Coordinates of C-alpha atoms and ligand atoms in Angstrom, one line a residue:
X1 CA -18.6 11.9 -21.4
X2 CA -15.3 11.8 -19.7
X3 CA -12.2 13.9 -21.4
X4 CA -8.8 13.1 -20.6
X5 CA -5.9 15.4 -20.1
X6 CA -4.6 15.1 -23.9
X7 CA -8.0 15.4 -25.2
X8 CA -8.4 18.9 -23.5
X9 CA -4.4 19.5 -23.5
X10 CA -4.7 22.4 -26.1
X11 CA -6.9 24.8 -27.8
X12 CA -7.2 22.7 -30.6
X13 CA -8.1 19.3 -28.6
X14 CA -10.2 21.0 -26.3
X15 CA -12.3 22.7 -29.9
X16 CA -12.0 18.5 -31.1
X17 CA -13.8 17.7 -28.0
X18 CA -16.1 20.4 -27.9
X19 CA -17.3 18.7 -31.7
X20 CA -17.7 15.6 -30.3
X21 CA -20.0 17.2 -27.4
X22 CA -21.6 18.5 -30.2
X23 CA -22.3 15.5 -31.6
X24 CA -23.8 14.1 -28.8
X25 CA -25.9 16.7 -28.1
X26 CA -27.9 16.0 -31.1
X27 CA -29.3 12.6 -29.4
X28 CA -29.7 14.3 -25.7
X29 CA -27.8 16.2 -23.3
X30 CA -24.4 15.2 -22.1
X31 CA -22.4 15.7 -18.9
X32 CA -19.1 16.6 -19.6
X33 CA -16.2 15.4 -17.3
X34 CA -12.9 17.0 -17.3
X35 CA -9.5 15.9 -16.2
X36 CA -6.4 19.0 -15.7
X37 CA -4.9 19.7 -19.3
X38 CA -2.1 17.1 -20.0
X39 CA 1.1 17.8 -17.6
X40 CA -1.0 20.3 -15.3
X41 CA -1.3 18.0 -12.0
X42 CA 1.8 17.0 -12.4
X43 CA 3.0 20.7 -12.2
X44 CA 0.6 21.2 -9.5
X45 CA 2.5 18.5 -8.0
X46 CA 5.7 20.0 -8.1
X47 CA 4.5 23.3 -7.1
X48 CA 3.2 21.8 -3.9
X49 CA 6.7 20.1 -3.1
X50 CA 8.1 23.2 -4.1
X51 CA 6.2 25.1 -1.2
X52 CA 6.3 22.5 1.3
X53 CA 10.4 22.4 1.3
X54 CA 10.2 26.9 1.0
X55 CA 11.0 26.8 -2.5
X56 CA 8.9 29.7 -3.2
X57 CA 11.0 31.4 -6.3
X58 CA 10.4 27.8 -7.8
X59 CA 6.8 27.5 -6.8
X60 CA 5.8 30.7 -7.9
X61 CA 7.5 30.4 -11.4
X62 CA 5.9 27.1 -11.8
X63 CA 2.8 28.7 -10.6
X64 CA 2.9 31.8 -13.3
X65 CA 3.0 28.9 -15.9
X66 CA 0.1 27.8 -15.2
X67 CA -1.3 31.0 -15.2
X68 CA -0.2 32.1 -18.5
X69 CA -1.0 28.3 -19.8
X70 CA -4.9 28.8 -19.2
X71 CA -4.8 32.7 -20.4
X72 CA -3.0 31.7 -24.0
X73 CA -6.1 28.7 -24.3
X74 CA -8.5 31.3 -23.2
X75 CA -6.5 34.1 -25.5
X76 CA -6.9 30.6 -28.7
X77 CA -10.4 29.9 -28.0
X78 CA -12.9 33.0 -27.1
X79 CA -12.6 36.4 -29.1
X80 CA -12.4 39.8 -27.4
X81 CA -15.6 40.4 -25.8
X82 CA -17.3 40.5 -22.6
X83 CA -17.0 36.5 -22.0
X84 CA -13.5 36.7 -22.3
X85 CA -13.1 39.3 -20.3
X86 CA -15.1 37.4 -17.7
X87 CA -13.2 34.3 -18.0
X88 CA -9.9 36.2 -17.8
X89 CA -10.8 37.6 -14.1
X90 CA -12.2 33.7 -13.2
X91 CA -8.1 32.6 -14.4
X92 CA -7.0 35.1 -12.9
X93 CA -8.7 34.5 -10.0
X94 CA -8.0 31.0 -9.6
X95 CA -4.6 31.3 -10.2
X96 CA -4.0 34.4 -7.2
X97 CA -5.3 31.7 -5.1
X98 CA -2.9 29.4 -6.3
X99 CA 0.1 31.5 -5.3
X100 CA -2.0 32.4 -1.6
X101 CA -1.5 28.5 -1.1
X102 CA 2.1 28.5 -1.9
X103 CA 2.7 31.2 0.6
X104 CA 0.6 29.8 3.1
X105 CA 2.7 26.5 3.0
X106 CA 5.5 28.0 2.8
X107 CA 5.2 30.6 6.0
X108 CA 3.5 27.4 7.7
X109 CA 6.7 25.0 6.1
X110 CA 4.5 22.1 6.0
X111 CA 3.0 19.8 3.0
X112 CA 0.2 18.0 4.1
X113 CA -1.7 15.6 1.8
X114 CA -5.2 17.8 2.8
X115 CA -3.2 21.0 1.1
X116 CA -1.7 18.3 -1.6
X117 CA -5.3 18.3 -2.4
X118 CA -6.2 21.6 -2.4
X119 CA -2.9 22.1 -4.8
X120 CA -3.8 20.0 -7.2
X121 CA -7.4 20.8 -7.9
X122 CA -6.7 23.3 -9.8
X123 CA -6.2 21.7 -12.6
X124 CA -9.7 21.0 -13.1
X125 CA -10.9 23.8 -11.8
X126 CA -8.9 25.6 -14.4
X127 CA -9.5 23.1 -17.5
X128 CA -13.4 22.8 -17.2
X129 CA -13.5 26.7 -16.8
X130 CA -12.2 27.3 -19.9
X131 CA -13.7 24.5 -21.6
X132 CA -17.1 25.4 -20.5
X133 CA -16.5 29.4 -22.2
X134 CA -15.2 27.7 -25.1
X135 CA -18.7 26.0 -25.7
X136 CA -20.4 29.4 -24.6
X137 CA -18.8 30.9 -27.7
X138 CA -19.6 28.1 -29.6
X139 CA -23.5 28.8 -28.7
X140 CA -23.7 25.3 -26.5
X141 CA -26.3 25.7 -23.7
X142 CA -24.0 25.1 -20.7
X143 CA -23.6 25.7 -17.0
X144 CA -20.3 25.1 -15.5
X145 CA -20.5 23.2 -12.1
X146 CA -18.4 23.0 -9.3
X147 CA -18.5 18.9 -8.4
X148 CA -17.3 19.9 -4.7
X149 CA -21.0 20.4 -4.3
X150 CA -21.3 16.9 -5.7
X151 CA -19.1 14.6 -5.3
X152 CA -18.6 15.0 -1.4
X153 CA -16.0 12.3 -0.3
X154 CA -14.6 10.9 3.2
X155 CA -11.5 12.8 4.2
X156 CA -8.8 10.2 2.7
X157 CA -7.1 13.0 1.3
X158 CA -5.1 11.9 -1.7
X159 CA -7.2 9.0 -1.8
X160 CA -10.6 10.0 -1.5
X161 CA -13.6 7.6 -1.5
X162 CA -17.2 9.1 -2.4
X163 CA -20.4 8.6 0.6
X164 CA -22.4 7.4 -2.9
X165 CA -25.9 8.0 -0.8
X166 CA -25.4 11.8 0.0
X167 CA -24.0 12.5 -3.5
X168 CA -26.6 10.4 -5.4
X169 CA -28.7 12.9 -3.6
X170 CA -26.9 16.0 -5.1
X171 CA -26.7 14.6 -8.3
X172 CA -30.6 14.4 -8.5
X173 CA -31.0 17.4 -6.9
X174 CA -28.0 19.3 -8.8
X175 CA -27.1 18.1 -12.4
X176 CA -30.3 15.7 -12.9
X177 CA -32.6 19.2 -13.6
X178 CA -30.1 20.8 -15.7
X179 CA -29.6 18.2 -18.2
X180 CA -33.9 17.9 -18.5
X181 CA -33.9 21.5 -19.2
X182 CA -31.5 20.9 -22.2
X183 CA -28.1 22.2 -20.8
X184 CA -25.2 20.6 -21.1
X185 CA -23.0 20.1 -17.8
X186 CA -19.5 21.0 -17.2
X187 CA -17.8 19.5 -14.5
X188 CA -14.7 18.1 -12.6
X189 CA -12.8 14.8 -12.6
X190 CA -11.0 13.6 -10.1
X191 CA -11.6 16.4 -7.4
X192 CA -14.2 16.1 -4.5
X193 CA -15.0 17.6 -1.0
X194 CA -15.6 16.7 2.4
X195 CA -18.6 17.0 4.2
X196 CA -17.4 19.9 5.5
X197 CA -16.1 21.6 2.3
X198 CA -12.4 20.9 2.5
X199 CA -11.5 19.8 -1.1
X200 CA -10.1 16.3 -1.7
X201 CA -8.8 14.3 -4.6
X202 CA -9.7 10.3 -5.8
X203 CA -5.9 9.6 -6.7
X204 CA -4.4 10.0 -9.8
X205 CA -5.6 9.1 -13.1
X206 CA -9.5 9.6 -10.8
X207 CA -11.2 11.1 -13.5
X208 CA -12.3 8.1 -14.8
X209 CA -13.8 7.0 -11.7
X210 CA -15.6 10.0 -11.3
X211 CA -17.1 10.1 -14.6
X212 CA -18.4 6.6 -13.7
X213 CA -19.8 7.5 -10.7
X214 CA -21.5 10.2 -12.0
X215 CA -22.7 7.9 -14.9
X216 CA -24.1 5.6 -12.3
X217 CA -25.7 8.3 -9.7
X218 CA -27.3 10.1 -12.9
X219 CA -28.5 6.1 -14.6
X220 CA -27.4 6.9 -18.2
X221 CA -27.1 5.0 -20.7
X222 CA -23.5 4.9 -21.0
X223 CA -20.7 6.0 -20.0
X224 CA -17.9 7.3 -22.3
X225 CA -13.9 7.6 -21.6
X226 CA -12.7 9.7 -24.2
X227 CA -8.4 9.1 -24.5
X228 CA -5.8 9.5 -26.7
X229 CA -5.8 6.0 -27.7
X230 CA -8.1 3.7 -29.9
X231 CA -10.0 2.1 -26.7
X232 CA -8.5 -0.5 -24.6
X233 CA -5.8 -2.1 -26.4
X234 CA -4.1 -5.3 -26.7
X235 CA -1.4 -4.1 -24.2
X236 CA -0.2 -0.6 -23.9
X237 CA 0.8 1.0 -27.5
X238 CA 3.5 3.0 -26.0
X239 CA 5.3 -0.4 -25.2
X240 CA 4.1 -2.6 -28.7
X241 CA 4.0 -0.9 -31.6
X242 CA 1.8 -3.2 -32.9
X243 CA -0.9 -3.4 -30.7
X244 CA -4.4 -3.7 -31.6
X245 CA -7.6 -2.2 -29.9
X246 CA -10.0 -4.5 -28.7
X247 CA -14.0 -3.8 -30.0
X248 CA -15.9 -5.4 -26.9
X249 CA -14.8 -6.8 -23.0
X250 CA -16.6 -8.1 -20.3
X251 CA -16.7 -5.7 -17.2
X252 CA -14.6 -8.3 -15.4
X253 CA -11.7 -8.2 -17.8
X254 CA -11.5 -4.6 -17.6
X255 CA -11.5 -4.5 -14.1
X256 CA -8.7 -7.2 -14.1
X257 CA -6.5 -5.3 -16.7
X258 CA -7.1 -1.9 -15.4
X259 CA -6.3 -2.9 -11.2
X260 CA -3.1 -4.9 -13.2
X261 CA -1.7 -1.7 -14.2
X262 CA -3.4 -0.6 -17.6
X263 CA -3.4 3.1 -17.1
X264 CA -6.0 3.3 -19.8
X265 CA -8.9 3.4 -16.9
X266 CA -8.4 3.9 -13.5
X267 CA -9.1 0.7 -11.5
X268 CA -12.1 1.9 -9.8
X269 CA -14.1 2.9 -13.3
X270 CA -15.8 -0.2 -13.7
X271 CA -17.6 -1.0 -10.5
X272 CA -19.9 1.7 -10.6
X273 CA -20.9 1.1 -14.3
X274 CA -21.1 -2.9 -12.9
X275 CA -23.7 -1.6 -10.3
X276 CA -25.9 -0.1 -12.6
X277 CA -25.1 -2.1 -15.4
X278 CA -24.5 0.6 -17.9
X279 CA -21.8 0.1 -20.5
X280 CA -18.8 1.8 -21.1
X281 CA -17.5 2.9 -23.7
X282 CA -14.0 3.8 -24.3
X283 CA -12.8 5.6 -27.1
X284 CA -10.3 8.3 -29.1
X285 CA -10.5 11.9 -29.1
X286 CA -8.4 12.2 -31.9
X287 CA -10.4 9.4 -34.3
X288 CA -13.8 10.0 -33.1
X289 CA -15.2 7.7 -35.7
X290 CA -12.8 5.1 -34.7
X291 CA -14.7 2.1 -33.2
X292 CA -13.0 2.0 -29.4
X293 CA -14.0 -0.4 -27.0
X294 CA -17.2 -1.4 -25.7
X295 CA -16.9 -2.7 -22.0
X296 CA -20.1 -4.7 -20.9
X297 CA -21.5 -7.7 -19.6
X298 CA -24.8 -7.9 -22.3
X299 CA -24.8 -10.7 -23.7
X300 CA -26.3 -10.1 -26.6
X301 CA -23.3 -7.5 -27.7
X302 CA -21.3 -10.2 -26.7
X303 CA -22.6 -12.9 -28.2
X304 CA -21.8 -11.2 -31.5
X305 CA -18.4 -10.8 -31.2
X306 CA -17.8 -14.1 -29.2
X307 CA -13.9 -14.3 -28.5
X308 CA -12.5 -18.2 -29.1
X309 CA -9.2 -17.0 -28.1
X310 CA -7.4 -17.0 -24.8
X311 CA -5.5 -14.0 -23.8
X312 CA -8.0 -10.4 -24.7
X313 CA -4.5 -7.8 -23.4
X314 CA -1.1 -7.6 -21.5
X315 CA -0.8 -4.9 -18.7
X316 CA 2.3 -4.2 -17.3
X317 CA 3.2 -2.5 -13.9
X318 CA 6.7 -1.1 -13.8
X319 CA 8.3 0.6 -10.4
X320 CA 7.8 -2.9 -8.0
X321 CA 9.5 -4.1 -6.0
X322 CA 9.9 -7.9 -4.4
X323 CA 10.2 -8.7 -0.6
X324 CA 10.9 -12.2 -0.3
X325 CA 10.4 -13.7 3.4
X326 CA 12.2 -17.0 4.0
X327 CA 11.7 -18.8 7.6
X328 CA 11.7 -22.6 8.6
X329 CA 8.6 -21.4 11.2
X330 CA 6.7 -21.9 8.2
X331 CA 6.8 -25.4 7.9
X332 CA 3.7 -27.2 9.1
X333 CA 2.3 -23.9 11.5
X334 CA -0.1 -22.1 11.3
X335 CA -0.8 -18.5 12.1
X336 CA 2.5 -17.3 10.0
X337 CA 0.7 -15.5 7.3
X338 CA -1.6 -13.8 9.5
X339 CA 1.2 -12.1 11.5
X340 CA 3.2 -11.1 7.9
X341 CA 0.1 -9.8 6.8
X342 CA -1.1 -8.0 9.3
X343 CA 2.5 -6.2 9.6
X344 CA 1.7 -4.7 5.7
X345 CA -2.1 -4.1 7.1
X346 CA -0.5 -1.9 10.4
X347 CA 1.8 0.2 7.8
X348 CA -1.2 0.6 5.2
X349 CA 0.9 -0.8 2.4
X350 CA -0.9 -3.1 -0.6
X351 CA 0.4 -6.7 -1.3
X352 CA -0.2 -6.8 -5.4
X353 CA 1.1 -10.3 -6.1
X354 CA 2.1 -13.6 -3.8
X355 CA 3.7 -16.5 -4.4
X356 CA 4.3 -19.2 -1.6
X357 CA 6.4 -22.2 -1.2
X358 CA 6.8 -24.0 2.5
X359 CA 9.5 -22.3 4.2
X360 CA 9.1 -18.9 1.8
X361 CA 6.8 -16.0 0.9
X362 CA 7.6 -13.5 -2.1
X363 CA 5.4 -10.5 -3.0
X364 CA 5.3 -7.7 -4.8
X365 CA 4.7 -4.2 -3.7
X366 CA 4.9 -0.7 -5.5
X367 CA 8.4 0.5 -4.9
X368 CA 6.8 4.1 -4.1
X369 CA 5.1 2.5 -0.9
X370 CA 8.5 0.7 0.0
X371 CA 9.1 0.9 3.9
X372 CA 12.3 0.5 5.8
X373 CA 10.5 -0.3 8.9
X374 CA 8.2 -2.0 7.6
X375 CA 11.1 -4.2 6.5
X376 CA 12.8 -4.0 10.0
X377 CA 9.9 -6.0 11.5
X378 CA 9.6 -8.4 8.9
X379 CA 12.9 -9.5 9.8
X380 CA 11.6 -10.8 13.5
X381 CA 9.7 -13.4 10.9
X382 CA 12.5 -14.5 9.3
X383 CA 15.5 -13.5 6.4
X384 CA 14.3 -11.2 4.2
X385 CA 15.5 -10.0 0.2
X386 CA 14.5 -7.7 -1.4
X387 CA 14.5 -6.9 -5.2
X388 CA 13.8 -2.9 -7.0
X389 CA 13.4 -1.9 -10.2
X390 CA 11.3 -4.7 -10.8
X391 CA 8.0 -5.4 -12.8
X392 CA 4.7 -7.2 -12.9
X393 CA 3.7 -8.3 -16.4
X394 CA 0.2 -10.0 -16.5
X395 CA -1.5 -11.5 -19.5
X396 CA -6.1 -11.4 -19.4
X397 CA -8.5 -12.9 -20.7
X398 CA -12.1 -14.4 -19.1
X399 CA -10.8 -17.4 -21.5
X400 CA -8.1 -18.2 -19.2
X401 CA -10.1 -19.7 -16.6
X402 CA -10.8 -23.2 -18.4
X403 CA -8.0 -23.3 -21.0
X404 CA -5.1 -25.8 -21.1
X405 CA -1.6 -24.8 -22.1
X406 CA -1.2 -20.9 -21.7
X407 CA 1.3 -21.2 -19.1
X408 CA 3.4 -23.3 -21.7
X409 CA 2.9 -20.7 -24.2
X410 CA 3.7 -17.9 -22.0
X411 CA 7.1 -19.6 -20.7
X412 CA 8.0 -20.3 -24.2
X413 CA 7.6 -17.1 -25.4
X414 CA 9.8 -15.8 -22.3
X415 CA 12.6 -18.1 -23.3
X416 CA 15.9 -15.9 -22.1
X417 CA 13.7 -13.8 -19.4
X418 CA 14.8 -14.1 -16.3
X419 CA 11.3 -14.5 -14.5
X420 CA 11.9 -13.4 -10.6
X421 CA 8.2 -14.6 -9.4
X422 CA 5.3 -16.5 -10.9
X423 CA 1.9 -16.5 -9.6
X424 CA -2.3 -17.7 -11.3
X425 CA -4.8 -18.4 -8.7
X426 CA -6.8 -21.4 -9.5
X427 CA -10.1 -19.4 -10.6
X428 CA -8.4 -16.1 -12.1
X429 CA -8.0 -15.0 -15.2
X430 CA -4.6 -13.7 -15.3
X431 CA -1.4 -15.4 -15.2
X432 CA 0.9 -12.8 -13.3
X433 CA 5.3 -12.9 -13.8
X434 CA 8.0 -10.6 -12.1
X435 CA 10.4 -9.3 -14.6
X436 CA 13.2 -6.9 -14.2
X437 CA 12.6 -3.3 -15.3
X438 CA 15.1 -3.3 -17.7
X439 CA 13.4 -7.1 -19.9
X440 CA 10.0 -5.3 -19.8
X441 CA 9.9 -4.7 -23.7
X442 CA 11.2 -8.0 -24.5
X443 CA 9.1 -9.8 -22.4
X444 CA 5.9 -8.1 -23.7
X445 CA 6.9 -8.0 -27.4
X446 CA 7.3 -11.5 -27.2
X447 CA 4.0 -12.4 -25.6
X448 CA 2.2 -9.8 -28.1
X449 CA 3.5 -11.7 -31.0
X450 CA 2.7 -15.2 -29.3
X451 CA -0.9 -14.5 -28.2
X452 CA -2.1 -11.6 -31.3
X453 CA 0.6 -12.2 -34.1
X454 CA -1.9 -15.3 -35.7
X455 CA -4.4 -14.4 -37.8
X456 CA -6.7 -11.9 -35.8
X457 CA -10.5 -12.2 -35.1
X458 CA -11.5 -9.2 -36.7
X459 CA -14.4 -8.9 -34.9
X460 CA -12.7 -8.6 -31.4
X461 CA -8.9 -7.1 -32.5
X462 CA -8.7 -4.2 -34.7
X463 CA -6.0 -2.4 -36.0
X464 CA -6.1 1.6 -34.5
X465 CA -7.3 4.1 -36.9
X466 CA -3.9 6.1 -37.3
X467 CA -2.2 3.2 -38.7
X468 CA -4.8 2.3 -41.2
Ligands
ADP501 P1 -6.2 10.2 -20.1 O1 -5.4 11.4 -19.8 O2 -7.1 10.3 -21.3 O3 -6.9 9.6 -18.9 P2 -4.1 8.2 -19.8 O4 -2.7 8.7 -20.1 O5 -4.4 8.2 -18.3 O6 -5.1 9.1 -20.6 O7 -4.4 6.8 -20.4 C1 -4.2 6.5 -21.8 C2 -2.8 5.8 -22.0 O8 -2.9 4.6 -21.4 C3 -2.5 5.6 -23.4 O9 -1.9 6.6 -24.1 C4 -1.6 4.3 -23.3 O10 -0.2 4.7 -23.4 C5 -1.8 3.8 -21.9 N1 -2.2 2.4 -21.9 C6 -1.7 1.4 -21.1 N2 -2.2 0.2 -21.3 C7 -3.1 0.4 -22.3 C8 -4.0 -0.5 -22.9 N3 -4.0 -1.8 -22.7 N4 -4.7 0.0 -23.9 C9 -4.7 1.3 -24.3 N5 -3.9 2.2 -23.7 C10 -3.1 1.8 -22.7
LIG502 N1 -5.7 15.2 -13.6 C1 -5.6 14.1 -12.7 C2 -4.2 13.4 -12.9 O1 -3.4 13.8 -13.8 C3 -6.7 13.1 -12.9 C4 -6.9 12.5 -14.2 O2 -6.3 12.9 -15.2 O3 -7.7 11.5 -14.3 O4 -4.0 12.4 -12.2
MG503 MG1 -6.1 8.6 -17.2

């Protein structure tokens, strides 16, 4: 059971989420997966830049936030006693080390991404300790672990990637015991270790990813993101009011949606769960009884809530940008794309979209990875634009693959857009379009009420519990 930073964000969501433990607990014994209380990391974030440019006043004001944050839960959620006492020295403690780091960047006056890490695990650290008291008080059988003993990871700091054999191992030998003895797990999202103990993160929004890999390593039965949100939704609420969850999806339209820029699950959530086939299930801390999603490839679930229709969701990735390659060397030659490509592979940067014509390339990239050089030697291949504040919009659905007419439908609905890039691959199923920043609400509002304003398959599209 995987938390997410607004279902532990306060006393009161963290003792919602400790009832739904509780719940679970009656049919067998969970492990619980934290992320950092909502906004934490991205403090931890600022603190970090703080030190690394000698900021320290800032950093260390920042830092005392977070300190007094996790006191005032701890002050909400466990009475005077001897546990709280105890948990009040572990804060404590956690946080002094905190404040060592900032000094120690900031007498070094240097940010790497392997102390980046070290900054923002925290967060987790901090949430799960509490947490795990919480349920203590509570009278939940519970250990607290610390998944750095777990979860050890290459040493991609920032972007850590898990050595599955050696922590399938420590899972067995580690969490599997605890759980057959009855007691429920505490542990961390998102943070991980090296080999050789120096902690690491996944990359943000990893918590999901974690969960599922712990899932998978541990065989369960399933595998549940709990959000803030009714399940994975039609396209992102925040953007269309009047989007509807979604009760089952294959794992492949998950995937899809979720690498297209639905920040509902983290990209890498669904392979493991794929691997093992277990389902996952995705649902609302806030509306526990609310249905969510179901994410699998059983055909049997499936084949009772069989979808006719084409598009299952619109995800929408904003903060692009286009580069746009023009040269005549293009024509009728060969070896061109090798050498453009391998100029994003030698800077590390990640192509999301393509579109080709003869004599030009466009593609999309996140505007945070955005290069100058990069752009310098693209220019030895030809004339090159490019285009920021830009945004990928890409309509889902396994449907999509054999169906006639949707890119009519979605270039009718876009009437007035101005569309910068196009791209569908002849077996995908998503139809991908570039639309400035600025036309992102249009141009989804308009597809939501194309594709989901007829009348809805109940079975598949349901409308979230908060607005019933
Ligand atoms: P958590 O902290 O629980 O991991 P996130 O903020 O990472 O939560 O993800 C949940 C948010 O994802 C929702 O509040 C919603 O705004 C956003 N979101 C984007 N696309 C979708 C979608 N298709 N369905 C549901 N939520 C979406
Ligand atoms: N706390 C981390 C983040 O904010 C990981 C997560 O929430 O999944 O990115
Ligand atoms: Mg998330």
């Amino acid at each position: 059971m995987k938390f997410g930073g607004t279902s532990v964000g306060t006393a009161r969501a963290m003792q919602q989420a400790i009832s739904i433990v509780a719940r679970e607990e009656e049919r067998g014994t969970p492990l619980v997966v934290l992320s950092a209380c909502s906004g934490i990391t991205n403090k931890l974030v600022q603190i970090a830049d703080a030190a690394g440019r000698s900021a320290l006043d800032e950093a260390m004001t920042l830092a005392g936030e977070v300190r007094s944050f996790h006191l005032n839960l701890l002050d909400e959620l466990i009475k005077e006693g001897e546990l709280k006492a105890e948990l009040a020295t572990t804060i404590e403690g956690l946080a002094n080390r905190l404040e060592m780091l900032i000094k120690g960047v900031d007498i070094v006056g240097e940010l790497t991404e392997r102390s980046k890490d070290m900054f923002c695990s925290f967060g987790e650290l901090l949430s799960t300790t509490v947490f795990a008291a919480a349920m203590k008080e509570l009278g939940h059988n519970v250990a607290w672990v610390d998944v750095r003993s777990i979860m050890i990871t290459d040493d991609n700091f920032g972007f850590a990637r898990p050595l599955d054999e050696i922590c399938e191992v420590n899972v067995r030998k580690m969490i599997t015991p605890l759980l057959a003895a009855g007691t429920s797990v505490v542990t961390q999202g998102y943070i991980g270790a090296t080999k050789d103990g120096r902690t690491t993160t996944l990359g943000r929004g990893g918590s999901d990813f974690s969960a599922a890999l712990l899932g998978a390593w541990l065989d369960d039965n399933s595998i549940q993101i709990w959000t803030d949100v009714d399940g994975v939704m039609t396209c992102d609420p925040r953007l269309v009011p009047e989007a509807r969850s979604i009760r089952v999806m294959t794992f492949s339209e998950a995937a899809e949606l979720a690498y297209l820029g639905a920040k509902v699950l983290h990209p890498d959530t669904i392979a493991p769960a794929v691997q093992k086939n277990i389902p996952v299930y995705v649902l609302n801390s806030l509306h526990p009884d609310a249905k969510g999603t179901i994410i699998t490839n059983d055909p049997e679930r499936l084949s009772g809530m069989s979808y006719e229709g084409l598009v299952k969701s619109i995800a929408v990735k904003k903060s692009q940008c286009i580069i746009n390659v023009r040269s005549n060397r293009m024509m009728g030659r060969h070896g061109f794309m090798n050498e453009l490509f391998d100029l994003f592979a030698r800077y590390g940067i990640s192509v999301e979209m393509i579109s080709t014509s003869e004599v030009s390339v466009s593609l999309t990239v996140d505007d945070k990875s955005f290069n100058n050089e990069l752009i310098q030697d693209l220019k030895t291949l030809g004339e090159v634009e490019i285009e920021h504040n830009v945004a990928t919009i890409s309509v889902v659905g396994d449907n999509l693959r054999m169906s006639r007419g949707v890119a009519g439908r979605i270039f009718s609905a876009l009437k007035g857009v101005n569309l910068r890039m196009i791209s569908q691959g002849a077996s995908e199923i998503n139809v991908g379009f570039v639309v400035e920043e600025h036309e992102v609400a249009t141009a989804v509002n308009n597809l939501h009420k194309e594709f989901f304003s007829a009348p809805q398959d109940h079975t598949i599209f349901e409308t979230p519990a908060g607005k019933q």
